[in-house]
Amino acid sequence: QPHLEAYEVRGQIEVIFNCYDAFRRSKVPIIGVVQGRAAGFGCALAALCDVTIASDKAWFQLPEMAHNIMPTIAMSALVDRVPRKALMYLVYSTEELDAHRALSIGLVSHVVPGNQLDGAVRQFVDGLKKRPPPALTAVKEYAKFAYNMDTPAANDFAWNLHATINSSSAVRK
């Protein structure tokens, strides 16, 4: 198989980063559902979701190092989602993590028995639909920016969002 030139590879990689950026820029919550194996790009997408609900039969893996591929692209999706030591273990070991272990490191939000996955997702989404849209988008905006702020700035941002959003007619219904 011929080796691709760097500029050809760059174009392929750009598609992945554009996907990651779309998840991060979305103004609405993105809910991920994992019922089986999420490896590489699938694991990255599960991490990028605002909430990820997994079946207890789900598995998560970054297998790239086992194939002599540097996994920094996938790592970039997880770097602000899971603790450093957990990410480094996932990368270096290439081990598959079960859903409960993925939950313990923050890769997923909630784990349910496989036969209850559809119902749990439906219930969660139905709950979101009952929330005022400005509140949903404000919470997402806060989560997007607050983790990169010092505590006083994050507090000020929370206060401003709270005052702005909670005074809107859509929330006061």
PDB file of N, CA, C and O in Angstrom, residues 2 34 36 46 72 74 80 85 108:
ATOM      1  N   PRO A   2       0.670   2.160  -0.944  1.00  0.00           N
ATOM      2  CA  PRO A   2       1.513   3.356  -1.012  1.00  0.00           C
ATOM      3  C   PRO A   2       1.246   4.288   0.163  1.00  0.00           C
ATOM      4  O   PRO A   2       0.130   4.354   0.684  1.00  0.00           O
ATOM      5  N   VAL A  34     -24.694   4.021  23.667  1.00  0.00           N
ATOM      6  CA  VAL A  34     -23.763   2.968  23.278  1.00  0.00           C
ATOM      7  C   VAL A  34     -24.315   1.639  23.771  1.00  0.00           C
ATOM      8  O   VAL A  34     -24.514   1.449  24.970  1.00  0.00           O
ATOM      9  N   GLY A  36     -22.983  -1.432  22.250  1.00  0.00           N
ATOM     10  CA  GLY A  36     -21.992  -2.464  21.968  1.00  0.00           C
ATOM     11  C   GLY A  36     -20.589  -1.939  22.173  1.00  0.00           C
ATOM     12  O   GLY A  36     -20.283  -1.319  23.171  1.00  0.00           O
ATOM     13  N   ALA A  46     -18.371   8.956  21.857  1.00  0.00           N
ATOM     14  CA  ALA A  46     -19.058   8.735  23.127  1.00  0.00           C
ATOM     15  C   ALA A  46     -18.591   9.747  24.171  1.00  0.00           C
ATOM     16  O   ALA A  46     -19.395  10.280  24.943  1.00  0.00           O
ATOM     17  N   THR A  72      -3.289  10.394  19.150  1.00  0.00           N
ATOM     18  CA  THR A  72      -3.514  11.756  19.641  1.00  0.00           C
ATOM     19  C   THR A  72      -4.804  12.376  19.101  1.00  0.00           C
ATOM     20  O   THR A  72      -5.388  13.228  19.757  1.00  0.00           O
ATOM     21  N   ALA A  74      -7.752  10.792  18.635  1.00  0.00           N
ATOM     22  CA  ALA A  74      -8.797  10.304  19.549  1.00  0.00           C
ATOM     23  C   ALA A  74      -8.593  10.910  20.939  1.00  0.00           C
ATOM     24  O   ALA A  74      -9.569  11.283  21.600  1.00  0.00           O
ATOM     25  N   ASP A  80     -10.451  16.683  27.574  1.00  0.00           N
ATOM     26  CA  ASP A  80     -11.200  17.515  28.516  1.00  0.00           C
ATOM     27  C   ASP A  80     -12.401  16.777  29.103  1.00  0.00           C
ATOM     28  O   ASP A  80     -13.272  17.370  29.717  1.00  0.00           O
ATOM     29  N   LYS A  85      -4.783  10.442  34.078  1.00  0.00           N
ATOM     30  CA  LYS A  85      -4.277   9.084  34.326  1.00  0.00           C
ATOM     31  C   LYS A  85      -5.166   8.035  33.685  1.00  0.00           C
ATOM     32  O   LYS A  85      -4.680   7.029  33.173  1.00  0.00           O
ATOM     33  N   VAL A 108     -18.591   7.783  30.285  1.00  0.00           N
ATOM     34  CA  VAL A 108     -20.044   7.735  30.089  1.00  0.00           C
ATOM     35  C   VAL A 108     -20.716   8.336  31.320  1.00  0.00           C
ATOM     36  O   VAL A 108     -20.099   8.483  32.379  1.00  0.00           O
TER      37      VAL A 108
END
